[in-house]
Short mmCIF file of C-alpha atoms in Angstrom, two decimals:
data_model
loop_
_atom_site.label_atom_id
_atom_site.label_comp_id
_atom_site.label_asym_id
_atom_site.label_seq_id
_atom_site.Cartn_x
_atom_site.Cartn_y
_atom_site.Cartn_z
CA UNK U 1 20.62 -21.64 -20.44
CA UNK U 2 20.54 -22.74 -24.02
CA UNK U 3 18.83 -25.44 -26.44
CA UNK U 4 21.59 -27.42 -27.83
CA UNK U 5 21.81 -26.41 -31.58
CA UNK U 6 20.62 -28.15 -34.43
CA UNK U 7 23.14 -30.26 -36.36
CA UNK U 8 21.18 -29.39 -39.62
CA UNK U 9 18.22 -27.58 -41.01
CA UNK U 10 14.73 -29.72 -41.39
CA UNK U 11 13.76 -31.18 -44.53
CA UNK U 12 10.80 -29.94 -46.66
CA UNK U 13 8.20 -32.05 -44.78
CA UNK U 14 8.54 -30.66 -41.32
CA UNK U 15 8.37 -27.14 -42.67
CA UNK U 16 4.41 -27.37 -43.61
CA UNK U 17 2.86 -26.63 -40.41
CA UNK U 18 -1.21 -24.48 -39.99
CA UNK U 19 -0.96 -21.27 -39.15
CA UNK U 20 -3.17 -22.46 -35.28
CA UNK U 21 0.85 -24.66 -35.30
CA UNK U 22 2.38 -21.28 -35.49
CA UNK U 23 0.80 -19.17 -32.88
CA UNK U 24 0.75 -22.07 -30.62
CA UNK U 25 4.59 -22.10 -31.32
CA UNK U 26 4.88 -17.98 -30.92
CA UNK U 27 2.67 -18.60 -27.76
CA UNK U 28 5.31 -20.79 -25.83
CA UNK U 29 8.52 -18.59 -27.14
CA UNK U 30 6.17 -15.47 -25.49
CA UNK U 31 5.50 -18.18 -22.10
CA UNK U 32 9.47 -18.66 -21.77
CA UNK U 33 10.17 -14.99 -22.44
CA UNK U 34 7.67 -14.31 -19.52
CA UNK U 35 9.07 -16.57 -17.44
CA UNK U 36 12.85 -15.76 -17.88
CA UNK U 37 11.51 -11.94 -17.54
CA UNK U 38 9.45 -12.81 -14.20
CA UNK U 39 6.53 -11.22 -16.10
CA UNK U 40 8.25 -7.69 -16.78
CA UNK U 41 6.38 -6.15 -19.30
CA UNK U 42 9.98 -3.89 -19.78
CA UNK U 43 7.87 -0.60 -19.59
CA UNK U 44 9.39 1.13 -15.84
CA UNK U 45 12.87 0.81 -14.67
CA UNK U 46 13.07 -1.54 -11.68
CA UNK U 47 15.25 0.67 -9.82
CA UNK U 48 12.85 2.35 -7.28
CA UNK U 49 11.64 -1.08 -6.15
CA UNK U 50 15.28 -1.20 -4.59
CA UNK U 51 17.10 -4.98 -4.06
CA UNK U 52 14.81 -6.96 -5.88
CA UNK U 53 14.83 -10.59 -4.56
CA UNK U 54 14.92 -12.33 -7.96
CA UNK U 55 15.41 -10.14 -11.62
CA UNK U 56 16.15 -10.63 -15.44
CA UNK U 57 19.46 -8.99 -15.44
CA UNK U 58 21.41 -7.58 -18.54
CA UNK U 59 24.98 -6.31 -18.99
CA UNK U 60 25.98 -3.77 -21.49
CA UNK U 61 29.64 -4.32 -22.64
CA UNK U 62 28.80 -0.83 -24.58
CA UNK U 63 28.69 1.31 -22.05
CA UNK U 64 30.33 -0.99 -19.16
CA UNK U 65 33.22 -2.89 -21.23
CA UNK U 66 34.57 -4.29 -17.13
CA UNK U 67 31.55 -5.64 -16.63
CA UNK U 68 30.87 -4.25 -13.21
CA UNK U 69 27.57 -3.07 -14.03
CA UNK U 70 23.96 -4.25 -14.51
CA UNK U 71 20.26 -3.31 -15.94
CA UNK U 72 16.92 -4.16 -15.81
CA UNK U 73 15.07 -5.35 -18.57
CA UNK U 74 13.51 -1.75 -19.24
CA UNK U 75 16.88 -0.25 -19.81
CA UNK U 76 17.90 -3.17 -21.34
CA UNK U 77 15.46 -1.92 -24.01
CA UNK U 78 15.40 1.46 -23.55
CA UNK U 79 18.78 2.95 -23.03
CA UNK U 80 20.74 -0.02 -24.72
CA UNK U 81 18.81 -0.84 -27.95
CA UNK U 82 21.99 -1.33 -30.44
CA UNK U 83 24.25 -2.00 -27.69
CA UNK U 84 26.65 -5.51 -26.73
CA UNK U 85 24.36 -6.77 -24.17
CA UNK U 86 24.95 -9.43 -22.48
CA UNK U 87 22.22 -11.31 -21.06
CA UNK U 88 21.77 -12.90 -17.55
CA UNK U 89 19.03 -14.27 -17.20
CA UNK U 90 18.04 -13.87 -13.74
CA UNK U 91 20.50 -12.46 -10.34
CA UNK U 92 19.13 -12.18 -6.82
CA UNK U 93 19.10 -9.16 -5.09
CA UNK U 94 20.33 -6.97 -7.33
CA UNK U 95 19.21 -3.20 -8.03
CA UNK U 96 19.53 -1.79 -11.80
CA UNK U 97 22.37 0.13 -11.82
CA UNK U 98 21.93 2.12 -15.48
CA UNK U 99 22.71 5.72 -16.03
CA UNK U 100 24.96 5.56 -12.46
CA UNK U 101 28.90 6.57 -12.00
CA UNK U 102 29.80 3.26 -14.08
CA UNK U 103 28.51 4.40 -17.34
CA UNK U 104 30.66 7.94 -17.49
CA UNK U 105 27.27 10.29 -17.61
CA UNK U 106 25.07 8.46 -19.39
CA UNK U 107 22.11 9.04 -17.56
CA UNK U 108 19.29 6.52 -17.56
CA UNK U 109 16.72 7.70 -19.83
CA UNK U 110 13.50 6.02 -17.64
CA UNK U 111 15.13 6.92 -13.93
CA UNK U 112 18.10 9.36 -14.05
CA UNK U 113 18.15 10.07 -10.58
CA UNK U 114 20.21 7.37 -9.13
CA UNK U 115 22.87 6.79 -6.56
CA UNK U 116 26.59 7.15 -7.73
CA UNK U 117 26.71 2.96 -6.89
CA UNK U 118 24.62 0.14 -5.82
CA UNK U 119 27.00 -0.91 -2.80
CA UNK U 120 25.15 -4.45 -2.41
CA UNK U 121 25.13 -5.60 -5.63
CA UNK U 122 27.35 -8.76 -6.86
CA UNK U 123 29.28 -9.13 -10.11
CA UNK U 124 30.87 -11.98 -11.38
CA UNK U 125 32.61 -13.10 -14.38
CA UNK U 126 29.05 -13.24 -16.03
CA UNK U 127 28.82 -10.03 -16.39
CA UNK U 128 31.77 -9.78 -18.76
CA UNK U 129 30.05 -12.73 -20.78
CA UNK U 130 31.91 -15.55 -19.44
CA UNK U 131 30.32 -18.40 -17.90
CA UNK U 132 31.55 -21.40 -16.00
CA UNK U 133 35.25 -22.60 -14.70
CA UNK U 134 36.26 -22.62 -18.62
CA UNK U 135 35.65 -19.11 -18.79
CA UNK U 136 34.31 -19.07 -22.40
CA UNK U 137 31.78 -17.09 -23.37
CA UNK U 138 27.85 -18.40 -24.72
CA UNK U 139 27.84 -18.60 -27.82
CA UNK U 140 30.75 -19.75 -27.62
CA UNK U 141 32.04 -19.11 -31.27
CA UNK U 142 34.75 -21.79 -31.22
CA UNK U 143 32.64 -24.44 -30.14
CA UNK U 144 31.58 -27.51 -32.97
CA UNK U 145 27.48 -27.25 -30.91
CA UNK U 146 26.34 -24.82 -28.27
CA UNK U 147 25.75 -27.27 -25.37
CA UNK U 148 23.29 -27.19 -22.58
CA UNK U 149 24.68 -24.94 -19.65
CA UNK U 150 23.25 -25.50 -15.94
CA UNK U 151 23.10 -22.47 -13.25
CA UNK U 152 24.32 -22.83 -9.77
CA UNK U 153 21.85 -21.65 -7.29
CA UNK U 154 24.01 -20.20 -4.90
CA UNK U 155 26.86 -18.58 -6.94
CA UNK U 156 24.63 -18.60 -9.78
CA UNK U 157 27.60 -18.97 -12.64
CA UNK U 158 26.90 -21.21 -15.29
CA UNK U 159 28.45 -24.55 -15.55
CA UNK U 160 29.00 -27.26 -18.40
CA UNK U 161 28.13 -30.28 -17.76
CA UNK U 162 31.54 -31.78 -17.80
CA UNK U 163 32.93 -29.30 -15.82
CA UNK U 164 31.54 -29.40 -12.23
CA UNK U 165 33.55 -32.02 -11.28
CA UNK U 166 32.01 -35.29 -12.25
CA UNK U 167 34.08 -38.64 -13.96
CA UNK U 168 30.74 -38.17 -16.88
CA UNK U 169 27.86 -35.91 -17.57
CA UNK U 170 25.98 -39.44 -17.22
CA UNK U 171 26.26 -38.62 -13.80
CA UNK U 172 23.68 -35.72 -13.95
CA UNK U 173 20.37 -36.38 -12.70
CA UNK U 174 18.58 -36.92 -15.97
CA UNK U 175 15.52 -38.90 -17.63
CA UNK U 176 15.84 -41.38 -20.75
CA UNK U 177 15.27 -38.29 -23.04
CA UNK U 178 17.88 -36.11 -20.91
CA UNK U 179 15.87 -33.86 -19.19
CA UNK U 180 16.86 -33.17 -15.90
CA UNK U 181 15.70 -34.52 -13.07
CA UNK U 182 16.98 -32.11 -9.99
CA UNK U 183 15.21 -29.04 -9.46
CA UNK U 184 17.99 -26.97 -8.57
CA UNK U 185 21.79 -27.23 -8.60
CA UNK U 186 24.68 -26.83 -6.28
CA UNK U 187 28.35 -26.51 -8.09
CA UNK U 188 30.89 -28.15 -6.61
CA UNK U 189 32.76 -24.91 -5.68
CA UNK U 190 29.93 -23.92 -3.60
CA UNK U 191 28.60 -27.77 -1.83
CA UNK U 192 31.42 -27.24 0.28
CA UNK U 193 29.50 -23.94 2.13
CA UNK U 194 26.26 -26.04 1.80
CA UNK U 195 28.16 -29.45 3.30
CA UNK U 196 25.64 -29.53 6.45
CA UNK U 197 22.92 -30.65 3.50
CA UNK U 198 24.34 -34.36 4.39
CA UNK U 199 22.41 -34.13 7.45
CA UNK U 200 18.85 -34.36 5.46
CA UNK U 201 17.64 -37.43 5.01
CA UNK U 202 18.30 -38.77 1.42
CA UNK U 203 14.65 -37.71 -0.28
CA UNK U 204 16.62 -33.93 -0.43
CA UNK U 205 18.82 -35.66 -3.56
CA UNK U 206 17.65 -35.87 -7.40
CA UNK U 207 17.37 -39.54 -8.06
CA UNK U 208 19.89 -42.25 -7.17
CA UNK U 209 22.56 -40.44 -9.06
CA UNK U 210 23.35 -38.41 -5.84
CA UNK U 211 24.80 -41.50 -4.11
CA UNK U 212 28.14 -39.93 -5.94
CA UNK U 213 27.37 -37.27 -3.23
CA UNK U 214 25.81 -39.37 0.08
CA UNK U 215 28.02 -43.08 -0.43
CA UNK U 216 31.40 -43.28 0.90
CA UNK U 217 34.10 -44.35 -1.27
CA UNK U 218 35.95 -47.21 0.06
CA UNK U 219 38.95 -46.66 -2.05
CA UNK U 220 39.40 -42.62 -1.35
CA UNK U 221 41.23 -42.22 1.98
CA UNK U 222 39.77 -38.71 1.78
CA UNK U 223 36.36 -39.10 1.37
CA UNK U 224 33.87 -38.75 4.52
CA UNK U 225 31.05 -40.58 5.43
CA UNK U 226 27.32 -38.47 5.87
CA UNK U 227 26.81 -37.67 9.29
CA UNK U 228 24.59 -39.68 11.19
CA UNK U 229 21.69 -37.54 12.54
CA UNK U 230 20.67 -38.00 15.93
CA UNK U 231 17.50 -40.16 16.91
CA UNK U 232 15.96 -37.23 18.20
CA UNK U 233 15.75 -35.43 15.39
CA UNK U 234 12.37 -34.41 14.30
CA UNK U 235 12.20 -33.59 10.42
CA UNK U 236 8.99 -32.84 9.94
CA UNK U 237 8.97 -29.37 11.37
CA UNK U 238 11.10 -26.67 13.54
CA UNK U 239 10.56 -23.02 15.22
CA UNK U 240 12.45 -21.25 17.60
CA UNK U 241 15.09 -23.83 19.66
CA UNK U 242 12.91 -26.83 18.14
CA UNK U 243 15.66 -27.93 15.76
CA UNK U 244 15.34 -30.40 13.08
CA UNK U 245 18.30 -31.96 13.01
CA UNK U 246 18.57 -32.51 16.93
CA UNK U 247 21.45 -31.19 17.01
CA UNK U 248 24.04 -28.13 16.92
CA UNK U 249 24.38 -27.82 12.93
CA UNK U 250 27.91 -25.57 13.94
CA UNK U 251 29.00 -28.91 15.38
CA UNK U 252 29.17 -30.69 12.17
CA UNK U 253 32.76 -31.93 11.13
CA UNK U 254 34.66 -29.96 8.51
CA UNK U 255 34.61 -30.64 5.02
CA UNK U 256 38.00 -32.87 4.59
CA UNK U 257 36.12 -34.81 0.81
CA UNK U 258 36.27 -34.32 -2.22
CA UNK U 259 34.34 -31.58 -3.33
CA UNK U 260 31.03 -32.62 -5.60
CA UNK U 261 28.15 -31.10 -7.05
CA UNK U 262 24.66 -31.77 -5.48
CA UNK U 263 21.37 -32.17 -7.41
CA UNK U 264 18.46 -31.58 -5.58
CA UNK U 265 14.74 -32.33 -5.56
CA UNK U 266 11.79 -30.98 -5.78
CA UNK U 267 10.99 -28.91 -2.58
CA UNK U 268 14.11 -29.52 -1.13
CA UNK U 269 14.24 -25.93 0.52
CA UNK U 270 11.70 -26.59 2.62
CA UNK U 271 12.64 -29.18 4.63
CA UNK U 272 15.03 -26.72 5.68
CA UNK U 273 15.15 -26.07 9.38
CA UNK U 274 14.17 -23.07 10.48
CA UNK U 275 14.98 -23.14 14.21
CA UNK U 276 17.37 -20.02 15.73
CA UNK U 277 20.45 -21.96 15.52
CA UNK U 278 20.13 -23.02 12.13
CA UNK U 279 19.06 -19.42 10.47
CA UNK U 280 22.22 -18.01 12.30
CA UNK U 281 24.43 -20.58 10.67
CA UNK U 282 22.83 -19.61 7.10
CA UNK U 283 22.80 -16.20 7.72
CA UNK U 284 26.89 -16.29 8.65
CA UNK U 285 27.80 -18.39 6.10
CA UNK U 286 25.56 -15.84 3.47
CA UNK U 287 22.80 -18.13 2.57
CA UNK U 288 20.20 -16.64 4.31
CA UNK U 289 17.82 -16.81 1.00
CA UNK U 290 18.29 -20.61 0.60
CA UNK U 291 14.76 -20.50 3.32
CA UNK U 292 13.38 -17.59 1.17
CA UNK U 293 10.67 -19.09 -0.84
CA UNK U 294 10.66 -15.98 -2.96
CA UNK U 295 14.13 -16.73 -3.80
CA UNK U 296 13.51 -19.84 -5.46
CA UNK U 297 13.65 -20.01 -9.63
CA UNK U 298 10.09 -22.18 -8.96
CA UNK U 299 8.09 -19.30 -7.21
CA UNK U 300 9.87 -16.64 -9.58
CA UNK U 301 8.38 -18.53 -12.76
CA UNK U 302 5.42 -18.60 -10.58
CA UNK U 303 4.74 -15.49 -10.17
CA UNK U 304 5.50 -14.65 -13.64
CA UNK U 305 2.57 -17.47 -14.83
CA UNK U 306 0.64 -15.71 -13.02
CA UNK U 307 1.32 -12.26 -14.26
CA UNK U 308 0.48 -13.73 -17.64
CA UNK U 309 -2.71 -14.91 -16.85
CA UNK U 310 -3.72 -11.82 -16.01
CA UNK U 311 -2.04 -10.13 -18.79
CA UNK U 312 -3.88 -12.72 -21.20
CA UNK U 313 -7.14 -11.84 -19.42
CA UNK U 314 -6.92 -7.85 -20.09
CA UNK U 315 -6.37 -8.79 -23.24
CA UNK U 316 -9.15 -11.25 -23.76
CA UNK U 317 -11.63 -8.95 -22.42
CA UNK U 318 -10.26 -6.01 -24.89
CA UNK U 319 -10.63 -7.88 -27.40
CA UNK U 320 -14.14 -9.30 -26.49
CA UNK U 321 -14.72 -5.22 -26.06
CA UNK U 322 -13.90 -4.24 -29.39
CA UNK U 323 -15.82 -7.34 -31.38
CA UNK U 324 -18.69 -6.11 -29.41
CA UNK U 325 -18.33 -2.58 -30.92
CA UNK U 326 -18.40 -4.12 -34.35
CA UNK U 327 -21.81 -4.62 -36.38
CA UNK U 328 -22.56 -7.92 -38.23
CA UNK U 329 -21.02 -6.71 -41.64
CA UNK U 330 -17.70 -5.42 -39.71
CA UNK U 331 -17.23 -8.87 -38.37
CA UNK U 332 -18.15 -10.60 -40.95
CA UNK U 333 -15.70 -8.81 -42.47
CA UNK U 334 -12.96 -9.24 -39.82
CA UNK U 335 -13.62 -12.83 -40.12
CA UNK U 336 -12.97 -13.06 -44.01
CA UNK U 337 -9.88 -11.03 -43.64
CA UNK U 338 -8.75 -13.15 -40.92
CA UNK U 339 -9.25 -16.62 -42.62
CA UNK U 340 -7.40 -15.26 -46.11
CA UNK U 341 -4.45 -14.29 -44.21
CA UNK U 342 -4.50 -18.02 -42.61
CA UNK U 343 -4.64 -19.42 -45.64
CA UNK U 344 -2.34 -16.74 -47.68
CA UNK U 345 0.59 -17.77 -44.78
CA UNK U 346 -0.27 -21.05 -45.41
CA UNK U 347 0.09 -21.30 -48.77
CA UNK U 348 3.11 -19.44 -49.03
CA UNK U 349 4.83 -21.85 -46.37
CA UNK U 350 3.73 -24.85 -48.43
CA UNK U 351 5.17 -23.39 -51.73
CA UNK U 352 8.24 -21.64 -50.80
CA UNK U 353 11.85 -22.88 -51.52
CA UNK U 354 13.06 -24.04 -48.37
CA UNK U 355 16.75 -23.72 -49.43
CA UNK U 356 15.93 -19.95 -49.80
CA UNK U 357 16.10 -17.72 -47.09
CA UNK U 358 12.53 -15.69 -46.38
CA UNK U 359 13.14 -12.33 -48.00
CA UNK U 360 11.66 -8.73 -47.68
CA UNK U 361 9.79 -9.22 -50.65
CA UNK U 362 8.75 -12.41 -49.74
CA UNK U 363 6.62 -10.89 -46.66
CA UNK U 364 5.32 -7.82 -49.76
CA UNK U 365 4.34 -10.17 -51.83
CA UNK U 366 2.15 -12.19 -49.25
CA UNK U 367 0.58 -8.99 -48.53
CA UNK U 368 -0.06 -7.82 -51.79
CA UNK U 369 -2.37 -11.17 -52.74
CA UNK U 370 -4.06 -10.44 -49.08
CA UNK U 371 -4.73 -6.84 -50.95
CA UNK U 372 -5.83 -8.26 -54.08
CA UNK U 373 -8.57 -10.73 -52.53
CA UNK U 374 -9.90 -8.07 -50.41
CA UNK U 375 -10.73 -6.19 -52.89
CA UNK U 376 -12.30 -8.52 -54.76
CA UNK U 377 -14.35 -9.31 -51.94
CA UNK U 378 -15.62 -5.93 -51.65
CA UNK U 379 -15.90 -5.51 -55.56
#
């Protein structure tokens, strides 16, 4: 959810960086915008498009103090600008409710006409700008550091590390650098619904970590070994009574362990069965979209690279368009202008007093030496 913060600012040297450092820099804050955004260019309300499967969602504490209420990332912009928004990142199925009976007449300025409610929509404490079983909010303003928060993929609340359940955050999936090495994330309020996941063979779990999951614990009375699956069982694929698991998945033994959070891999959704049986017992226990691919965080960033792409591409070619409009002393021009600025920004990062906060005039008086050479260029 969140870079942890910085303990202290950087020193003089690692302030100096080219100006191709700094658009390379702006290009990957503009990639993870994108991607948390699924590509929205925040223009249209989403609302006409209905339940959208996967959404940036925001919540306006403004208008909505409960926190029973939603928007898009248009209204987010256009009807909130100034507000206490609360941001979401992304919610399944959800349909923008802005301007509708929760916001006491305030119409939506991009789609007023709107149903009083948006009767399928969920809400959870996130909307009120709590996260996780601590209920604090993010930033939390108490905290020493803002730590690294993890989402749940099924009730999608965000979770600190060391509170899902686990003896130590050590226990997290992770790499030598701590990045993580699941690709999605179970809480441990929610593995219970998703207990029939200890029926897949072991290559479903993020790294040996899991065995806190799969391995029995001798010395807990409680805890309950993983189901054997049958010998018949045929993993590698499933359609209509064909069932992966060779078995009734209803049948499984109840949940009598300790509840703990799952990590899983890479493509873990679809090994999945898929057989009648099986999309009954997701669809009654309301995790029918666990074998929608569209669902997934993956495809949603997906999508959105691809969305940028093309964006990128429009823009390429009108700008390719308008160079060609130019004669030789216009570019020539454009070029000169373009390569003082570079070096202008350049020199002003290299000089200025780092203790000093970058000030209005600052920024006017890096554009009034850009001024000054130009017209000494055309003098």
């Amino acid at each position: 959810m969140a870079d942890t913060a910085r303990d202290s600012f950087p020193d003089e040297a690692e302030t100096a960086f080219t100006l191709d450092e700094y658009i390379e820099g702006m290009e990957a804050v503009e990639l993870e915008a994108d991607l948390v955004l699924g590509g929205d260019d925040g223009k249209d309300c989403t609302y006409a498009g209905g339940y959208l499967k996967r959404q940036a969602v925001f919540s306006c504490l403004t208008c909505v103090p409960d926190g029973v209420a939603g928007v898009c990332t248009a209204c987010s912009l256009a009807c909130h600008d100034g507000h206490e928004v609360v941001e979401l990142w992304t919610k399944r199925k959800f349909r923008c409710d802005c301007g509708n009976s929760k916001f006491g007449g305030h119409l939506c300025k991009l789609c007023p006409e709107k149903d009083s409610e948006n009767s399928a929509n969920a809400y959870n404490h996130n909307f009120k700008g709590s996260y996780c079983t601590c209920g604090r909010p993010y930033p939390d303003p108490e905290a020493k550091e803002q730590v690294e928060m993890i989402q749940c993929s099924i009730c999608e609340d965000w979770f600190h590390g060391d509170h899902i359940g686990l003896n130590s955050i050590e226990e997290i999936p992770g790499d030598e650098e701590g990045e993580p090495l699941y690709e999605e994330f179970i809480c441990h309020k929610c593995s219970p619904v998703c207990h029939f996941l200890k029926l897949y063979p072991d290559t479903i779990w993020a790294s040996g970590k899991q065995n806190l999951v799969l391995q029995t614990d001798a010395s807990d009375p409680n805890a309950m070994e993983k189901p054997s699956v049958p010998e018949e069982a045929n993993l590698g694929s499933s359609s209509g009574s064909n069932c992966k698991l060779g078995m009734d998945v209803n049948t499984m033994p109840a949940v009598t362990d300790k509840s703990e959070p799952f990590f899983m891999s890479k493509g873990w959704r679809e090994t999945l069965c898929r057989c009648e049986t099986c999309i009954n017992f997701y669809a009654q226990r309301g995790i029918a979209y666990l074998i929608d691919k569209e669902d997934s965080i993956e495809e949603y960033e997906r999508i959105a690279k691809q969305k940028r792409e093309k964006k990128l591409e429009q823009q390429q070619g009108a700008a390719t368009n308008f160079l060609n409009s130019l004669d030789h002393v216009q570019k020539m021009e454009m070029l000169s202008g373009i390569n003082d600025m570079k070096n202008e920004f350049q020199s002003f990062l290299e000089s200025r007093d780092t203790s000093k906060p970058i000030t209005s005039e600052d920024i006017r008086s890096v554009f009034e030496n850009l001024d000054k050479k130009k017209k000494q260029r055309l003098s």
